PDB file of C-alpha atoms in Angstrom:
ATOM      1  CA  MET G   1      88.397  93.861 144.806  1.00 56.00           C
ATOM      2  CA  ASN G   2      89.268  97.186 145.861  1.00 82.00           C
ATOM      3  CA  ASN G   3      87.272  99.862 147.869  1.00 89.00           C
ATOM      4  CA  GLN G   4      85.638 101.894 145.832  1.00 92.00           C
ATOM      5  CA  LEU G   5      84.646  98.551 144.245  1.00 94.00           C
ATOM      6  CA  LYS G   6      83.035  97.531 147.274  1.00 94.00           C
ATOM      7  CA  LEU G   7      81.355 100.371 147.599  1.00 95.00           C
ATOM      8  CA  LEU G   8      79.762 100.546 144.009  1.00 96.00           C
ATOM      9  CA  LYS G   9      78.886  96.880 144.597  1.00 96.00           C
ATOM     10  CA  LYS G  10      76.891  97.284 148.384  1.00 96.00           C
ATOM     11  CA  LYS G  11      74.973 100.920 146.590  1.00 97.00           C
ATOM     12  CA  TYR G  12      74.392  98.735 143.330  1.00 97.00           C
ATOM     13  CA  ASP G  13      73.009  95.965 145.891  1.00 96.00           C
ATOM     14  CA  GLN G  14      70.600  98.543 147.671  1.00 97.00           C
ATOM     15  CA  ILE G  15      68.988  99.872 144.509  1.00 97.00           C
ATOM     16  CA  VAL G  16      68.241  96.748 142.602  1.00 95.00           C
ATOM     17  CA  LEU G  17      66.159  95.989 145.512  1.00 96.00           C
ATOM     18  CA  SER G  18      63.683  98.571 144.214  1.00 96.00           C
ATOM     19  CA  PRO G  19      64.838 100.140 140.913  1.00 96.00           C
ATOM     20  CA  LYS G  20      61.490 101.433 139.855  1.00 95.00           C
ATOM     21  CA  GLU G  21      60.649 103.714 142.656  1.00 96.00           C
ATOM     22  CA  ILE G  22      64.844 104.651 142.796  1.00 97.00           C
ATOM     23  CA  GLU G  23      64.724 106.105 139.118  1.00 97.00           C
ATOM     24  CA  ASN G  24      61.515 107.921 139.229  1.00 96.00           C
ATOM     25  CA  ASP G  25      62.766 109.645 142.395  1.00 97.00           C
ATOM     26  CA  TYR G  26      66.384 110.213 140.643  1.00 98.00           C
ATOM     27  CA  TYR G  27      64.184 111.434 137.421  1.00 98.00           C
ATOM     28  CA  GLN G  28      61.737 113.732 139.360  1.00 98.00           C
ATOM     29  CA  ASN G  29      64.501 115.328 140.859  1.00 98.00           C
ATOM     30  CA  VAL G  30      66.030 116.248 137.364  1.00 98.00           C
ATOM     31  CA  MET G  31      62.883 117.343 135.783  1.00 98.00           C
ATOM     32  CA  SER G  32      62.658 119.670 138.811  1.00 97.00           C
ATOM     33  CA  LYS G  33      66.419 121.411 138.091  1.00 97.00           C
ATOM     34  CA  TYR G  34      67.268 121.317 134.794  1.00 98.00           C
ATOM     35  CA  ALA G  35      68.230 123.764 133.029  1.00 98.00           C
ATOM     36  CA  TYR G  36      68.412 123.225 129.410  1.00 98.00           C
ATOM     37  CA  LYS G  37      68.201 119.836 127.362  1.00 98.00           C
ATOM     38  CA  LYS G  38      69.178 118.888 123.804  1.00 98.00           C
ATOM     39  CA  ILE G  39      68.336 116.369 121.506  1.00 98.00           C
ATOM     40  CA  SER G  40      70.596 114.157 118.884  1.00 98.00           C
ATOM     41  CA  LYS G  41      70.406 111.428 117.002  1.00 97.00           C
ATOM     42  CA  GLY G  42      73.488 109.235 118.416  1.00 96.00           C
ATOM     43  CA  PRO G  43      75.900 110.421 121.172  1.00 97.00           C
ATOM     44  CA  SER G  44      76.674 113.696 121.218  1.00 97.00           C
ATOM     45  CA  TYR G  45      78.297 114.547 124.568  1.00 97.00           C
ATOM     46  CA  ASN G  46      80.955 112.624 126.846  1.00 97.00           C
ATOM     47  CA  VAL G  47      81.010 112.639 130.261  1.00 96.00           C
ATOM     48  CA  TRP G  48      83.407 109.749 130.213  1.00 96.00           C
ATOM     49  CA  PRO G  49      86.814 110.109 128.371  1.00 96.00           C
ATOM     50  CA  PHE G  50      85.530 109.930 124.669  1.00 97.00           C
ATOM     51  CA  ASP G  51      83.144 107.373 125.869  1.00 96.00           C
ATOM     52  CA  TYR G  52      81.042 107.315 122.678  1.00 96.00           C
ATOM     53  CA  GLN G  53      84.098 106.990 120.384  1.00 97.00           C
ATOM     54  CA  ILE G  54      85.576 104.044 122.714  1.00 96.00           C
ATOM     55  CA  GLY G  55      81.946 102.659 122.234  1.00 94.00           C
ATOM     56  CA  GLY G  56      82.064 102.988 118.179  1.00 94.00           C
ATOM     57  CA  PHE G  57      79.938 105.871 117.739  1.00 94.00           C
ATOM     58  CA  LYS G  58      80.976 109.011 115.483  1.00 93.00           C
ATOM     59  CA  LYS G  59      79.162 112.047 116.796  1.00 94.00           C
ATOM     60  CA  GLY G  60      75.494 112.565 116.532  1.00 95.00           C
ATOM     61  CA  ARG G  61      73.229 115.241 114.345  1.00 96.00           C
ATOM     62  CA  GLU G  62      71.411 117.397 116.959  1.00 97.00           C
ATOM     63  CA  LEU G  63      67.653 118.021 116.574  1.00 97.00           C
ATOM     64  CA  LYS G  64      65.368 120.699 117.642  1.00 95.00           C
ATOM     65  CA  LYS G  65      62.619 117.840 118.780  1.00 96.00           C
ATOM     66  CA  LEU G  66      62.294 114.318 118.948  1.00 95.00           C
ATOM     67  CA  PRO G  67      62.104 112.486 115.632  1.00 95.00           C
ATOM     68  CA  LYS G  68      59.854 110.114 114.512  1.00 93.00           C
ATOM     69  CA  LEU G  69      62.146 107.319 114.201  1.00 94.00           C
ATOM     70  CA  ILE G  70      63.477 107.256 117.947  1.00 95.00           C
ATOM     71  CA  ASN G  71      65.686 104.278 117.923  1.00 95.00           C
ATOM     72  CA  ASN G  72      69.018 105.950 119.176  1.00 95.00           C
ATOM     73  CA  THR G  73      67.997 109.065 120.296  1.00 97.00           C
ATOM     74  CA  ARG G  74      69.875 110.909 123.047  1.00 98.00           C
ATOM     75  CA  VAL G  75      68.302 113.563 124.971  1.00 98.00           C
ATOM     76  CA  TYR G  76      70.442 115.447 127.445  1.00 98.00           C
ATOM     77  CA  TYR G  77      69.821 117.427 130.384  1.00 98.00           C
ATOM     78  CA  PHE G  78      71.825 120.003 131.899  1.00 98.00           C
ATOM     79  CA  ASP G  79      71.796 122.242 134.972  1.00 98.00           C
ATOM     80  CA  GLY G  80      73.028 125.929 134.801  1.00 97.00           C
ATOM     81  CA  ASN G  81      76.798 124.822 135.121  1.00 96.00           C
ATOM     82  CA  ASP G  82      76.430 123.324 131.928  1.00 97.00           C
ATOM     83  CA  LYS G  83      76.851 119.631 133.524  1.00 97.00           C
ATOM     84  CA  ILE G  84      75.155 116.805 132.363  1.00 98.00           C
ATOM     85  CA  LEU G  85      72.515 115.614 135.053  1.00 98.00           C
ATOM     86  CA  LEU G  86      70.961 112.645 132.965  1.00 98.00           C
ATOM     87  CA  THR G  87      71.108 111.269 129.595  1.00 98.00           C
ATOM     88  CA  GLU G  88      68.266 109.610 127.733  1.00 98.00           C
ATOM     89  CA  ILE G  89      68.536 106.606 124.989  1.00 97.00           C
ATOM     90  CA  TYR G  90      65.764 105.603 123.322  1.00 96.00           C
ATOM     91  CA  GLY G  91      65.109 102.505 121.980  1.00 93.00           C
ATOM     92  CA  LYS G  92      62.979 101.412 119.260  1.00 89.00           C
ATOM     93  CA  THR G  93      59.858 102.980 120.890  1.00 87.00           C
ATOM     94  CA  GLU G  94      58.778 106.190 123.359  1.00 87.00           C
ATOM     95  CA  ARG G  95      57.896 103.614 125.890  1.00 87.00           C
ATOM     96  CA  ILE G  96      61.501 102.183 126.299  1.00 92.00           C
ATOM     97  CA  ILE G  97      64.123 104.775 127.478  1.00 96.00           C
ATOM     98  CA  ASP G  98      67.294 103.872 129.503  1.00 97.00           C
ATOM     99  CA  ARG G  99      68.705 106.677 131.203  1.00 98.00           C
ATOM    100  CA  GLU G 100      72.198 107.546 132.795  1.00 98.00           C
ATOM    101  CA  TYR G 101      72.123 109.803 136.214  1.00 98.00           C
ATOM    102  CA  TYR G 102      75.145 111.810 137.022  1.00 98.00           C
ATOM    103  CA  PHE G 103      76.220 112.902 140.488  1.00 98.00           C
ATOM    104  CA  TYR G 104      78.920 115.495 141.012  1.00 96.00           C
ATOM    105  CA  CYS G 105      81.514 115.092 143.668  1.00 92.00           C
ATOM    106  CA  LYS G 106      84.218 117.343 144.282  1.00 87.00           C
ATOM    107  CA  ASN G 107      87.246 115.397 142.560  1.00 88.00           C
ATOM    108  CA  ASP G 108      84.370 112.511 141.265  1.00 95.00           C
ATOM    109  CA  ILE G 109      81.310 111.840 138.750  1.00 97.00           C
ATOM    110  CA  GLU G 110      79.125 108.824 140.177  1.00 97.00           C
ATOM    111  CA  SER G 111      76.694 107.581 137.230  1.00 98.00           C
ATOM    112  CA  ILE G 112      74.028 105.119 137.749  1.00 98.00           C
ATOM    113  CA  TYR G 113      72.406 103.718 134.443  1.00 98.00           C
ATOM    114  CA  PHE G 114      68.810 102.584 134.627  1.00 97.00           C
ATOM    115  CA  ILE G 115      67.404 100.086 131.654  1.00 96.00           C
ATOM    116  CA  SER G 116      63.879 100.742 130.419  1.00 91.00           C
ATOM    117  CA  THR G 117      61.626  97.428 129.094  1.00 85.00           C
ATOM    118  CA  ILE G 118      58.243  97.673 128.607  1.00 78.00           C
ATOM    119  CA  GLY G 119      56.821  97.638 131.712  1.00 78.00           C
ATOM    120  CA  ALA G 120      60.128  97.174 134.204  1.00 88.00           C
ATOM    121  CA  ILE G 121      63.093  98.850 134.820  1.00 94.00           C
ATOM    122  CA  ASP G 122      66.616  97.784 136.410  1.00 95.00           C
ATOM    123  CA  VAL G 123      69.485  99.111 137.145  1.00 96.00           C
ATOM    124  CA  ALA G 124      72.345  98.273 134.846  1.00 95.00           C
ATOM    125  CA  ASN G 125      75.367  99.753 136.287  1.00 96.00           C
ATOM    126  CA  ILE G 126      77.232 102.037 138.353  1.00 98.00           C
ATOM    127  CA  SER G 127      80.087 103.986 137.886  1.00 98.00           C
ATOM    128  CA  LEU G 128      82.726 106.098 139.326  1.00 97.00           C
ATOM    129  CA  LEU G 129      85.067 108.433 137.480  1.00 97.00           C
ATOM    130  CA  MET G 130      88.307 109.959 139.419  1.00 96.00           C
ATOM    131  CA  ASN G 131      89.814 112.664 138.919  1.00 94.00           C
ATOM    132  CA  LYS G 132      93.461 113.431 139.897  1.00 91.00           C
ATOM    133  CA  ASN G 133      95.534 116.961 139.612  1.00 88.00           C
ATOM    134  CA  GLY G 134      92.834 117.598 137.128  1.00 88.00           C
ATOM    135  CA  TYR G 135      92.610 114.749 134.994  1.00 93.00           C
ATOM    136  CA  GLU G 136      90.921 112.081 134.796  1.00 96.00           C
ATOM    137  CA  ASN G 137      92.526 109.030 136.299  1.00 95.00           C
ATOM    138  CA  GLN G 138      90.354 106.185 136.944  1.00 97.00           C
ATOM    139  CA  LEU G 139      87.220 104.903 135.829  1.00 97.00           C
ATOM    140  CA  ILE G 140      85.787 101.898 138.226  1.00 97.00           C
ATOM    141  CA  SER G 141      82.291 100.166 137.106  1.00 97.00           C
ATOM    142  CA  TYR G 142      80.034  97.665 138.425  1.00 97.00           C
ATOM    143  CA  ALA G 143      77.181  95.979 136.753  1.00 96.00           C
ATOM    144  CA  LYS G 144      74.620  93.539 136.789  1.00 90.00           C
ATOM    145  CA  TYR G 145      77.070  90.834 135.071  1.00 92.00           C
ATOM    146  CA  GLY G 146      80.686  91.945 136.016  1.00 96.00           C
ATOM    147  CA  TYR G 147      83.074  94.726 136.742  1.00 97.00           C
ATOM    148  CA  SER G 148      85.507  97.015 135.075  1.00 97.00           C
ATOM    149  CA  ILE G 149      88.171  99.288 135.882  1.00 97.00           C
ATOM    150  CA  TRP G 150      90.009 101.574 133.302  1.00 98.00           C
ATOM    151  CA  LYS G 151      93.287 103.189 134.181  1.00 97.00           C
ATOM    152  CA  TYR G 152      93.810 106.626 132.374  1.00 98.00           C
ATOM    153  CA  ASN G 153      97.433 107.294 130.662  1.00 97.00           C
ATOM    154  CA  TYR G 154      98.884 110.789 129.447  1.00 97.00           C
ATOM    155  CA  PHE G 155     101.332 111.983 127.574  1.00 95.00           C
ATOM    156  CA  ASN G 156     101.970 115.592 127.140  1.00 93.00           C
ATOM    157  CA  ASN G 157      98.440 116.319 128.965  1.00 93.00           C
ATOM    158  CA  THR G 158      97.034 114.208 126.117  1.00 96.00           C
ATOM    159  CA  LEU G 159      94.764 111.014 126.613  1.00 97.00           C
ATOM    160  CA  VAL G 160      96.875 108.215 124.862  1.00 98.00           C
ATOM    161  CA  GLU G 161      96.621 104.709 126.109  1.00 98.00           C
ATOM    162  CA  ILE G 162      94.002 103.053 128.793  1.00 98.00           C
ATOM    163  CA  ASP G 163      94.561 100.093 131.122  1.00 98.00           C
ATOM    164  CA  VAL G 164      91.485  98.127 131.549  1.00 98.00           C
ATOM    165  CA  GLN G 165      90.553  94.958 133.706  1.00 96.00           C
ATOM    166  CA  CYS G 166      87.471  93.596 133.273  1.00 96.00           C
ATOM    167  CA  LYS G 167      85.904  90.499 135.260  1.00 95.00           C
ATOM    168  CA  GLY G 168      82.710  88.755 134.785  1.00 95.00           C
ATOM    169  CA  HIS G 169      81.138  87.732 138.219  1.00 93.00           C
ATOM    170  CA  ASP G 170      80.958  84.020 137.318  1.00 92.00           C
ATOM    171  CA  GLU G 171      84.456  83.853 135.898  1.00 93.00           C
ATOM    172  CA  THR G 172      87.681  83.350 137.872  1.00 92.00           C
ATOM    173  CA  GLU G 173      90.328  85.032 135.286  1.00 93.00           C
ATOM    174  CA  ILE G 174      90.105  88.646 134.926  1.00 95.00           C
ATOM    175  CA  THR G 175      90.385  90.067 131.434  1.00 95.00           C
ATOM    176  CA  PHE G 176      92.928  92.848 130.743  1.00 96.00           C
ATOM    177  CA  TYR G 177      93.823  94.583 127.916  1.00 97.00           C
ATOM    178  CA  LYS G 178      94.789  97.855 126.373  1.00 98.00           C
ATOM    179  CA  THR G 179      93.197 100.897 124.440  1.00 98.00           C
ATOM    180  CA  TYR G 180      95.312 103.041 122.323  1.00 98.00           C
ATOM    181  CA  LEU G 181      94.321 106.529 121.390  1.00 98.00           C
ATOM    182  CA  GLU G 182      95.855 108.269 118.383  1.00 97.00           C
ATOM    183  CA  TYR G 183      95.864 111.510 116.766  1.00 97.00           C
ATOM    184  CA  ASN G 184      96.422 112.966 113.737  1.00 94.00           C
ATOM    185  CA  ASN G 185      97.150 117.223 114.425  1.00 91.00           C
ATOM    186  CA  GLY G 186      95.661 117.266 117.921  1.00 91.00           C
ATOM    187  CA  GLU G 187      92.132 115.731 116.277  1.00 94.00           C
ATOM    188  CA  LEU G 188      91.119 111.902 117.345  1.00 96.00           C
ATOM    189  CA  ASN G 189      91.935 109.797 114.570  1.00 96.00           C
ATOM    190  CA  ARG G 190      91.636 106.306 115.385  1.00 97.00           C
ATOM    191  CA  ILE G 191      91.188 103.719 118.930  1.00 98.00           C
ATOM    192  CA  ILE G 192      92.232 100.465 119.032  1.00 98.00           C
ATOM    193  CA  SER G 193      92.244  98.003 121.451  1.00 98.00           C
ATOM    194  CA  LYS G 194      94.813  95.612 121.749  1.00 97.00           C
ATOM    195  CA  TYR G 195      94.837  91.786 123.945  1.00 95.00           C
ATOM    196  CA  PRO G 196      97.575  89.653 125.164  1.00 93.00           C
ATOM    197  CA  ASN G 197      97.205  87.414 123.268  1.00 92.00           C
ATOM    198  CA  GLY G 198      97.272  89.536 119.971  1.00 92.00           C
ATOM    199  CA  TYR G 199      93.794  90.093 119.366  1.00 94.00           C
ATOM    200  CA  GLU G 200      93.145  93.710 118.076  1.00 96.00           C
ATOM    201  CA  VAL G 201      89.615  95.503 117.827  1.00 96.00           C
ATOM    202  CA  GLN G 202      89.561  98.803 116.268  1.00 96.00           C
ATOM    203  CA  ARG G 203      87.160 101.253 118.336  1.00 96.00           C
ATOM    204  CA  TYR G 204      86.548 104.593 116.549  1.00 96.00           C
ATOM    205  CA  SER G 205      88.367 105.780 113.245  1.00 95.00           C
ATOM    206  CA  LEU G 206      87.711 109.101 111.877  1.00 88.00           C
ATOM    207  CA  LYS G 207      87.312 108.191 108.720  1.00 81.00           C
TER     208      LYS G 207
END
């Protein structure tokens, strides 16, 4: 386990002792200083490279207010420099809201993701995106059930490949796979993950 991962684990273990109180402090801090917010049905902004596309989503539809069918609605809170401070993800009711908070350093972005259930808050994961020479270089995430490390590879300043390793806390072996990003005339066209055993998963397709 590398040093950054150990630090994330240590912070996760501290937050898990009182997640409701810590999340409330983060929330009050964002509410006191955000400059504006945007609402969409489905995800519309990435903090990690191509995050929602890798998750299998297409860009969501921007809304002026919260819809009646609230499930999968996102609310993004921005600061005065157009950086996302908080993403809210609604569940089936307005009482179920997952929240992901972002903290910006000189070369890194840290996020803390809290899962909401009726009457309870739990910390799901802590992630750290590291930059090198102006490019996102590595994403490390420590979660409730395991960890993952993503290494970003570029060609002509374009992200083309991600080396991924992940391991469950109760597992003995590390899983490795590669995620490839394909483009058409400079526009992202397809994302596919390939595993050593030959298994492939299409994560995203423009069509």
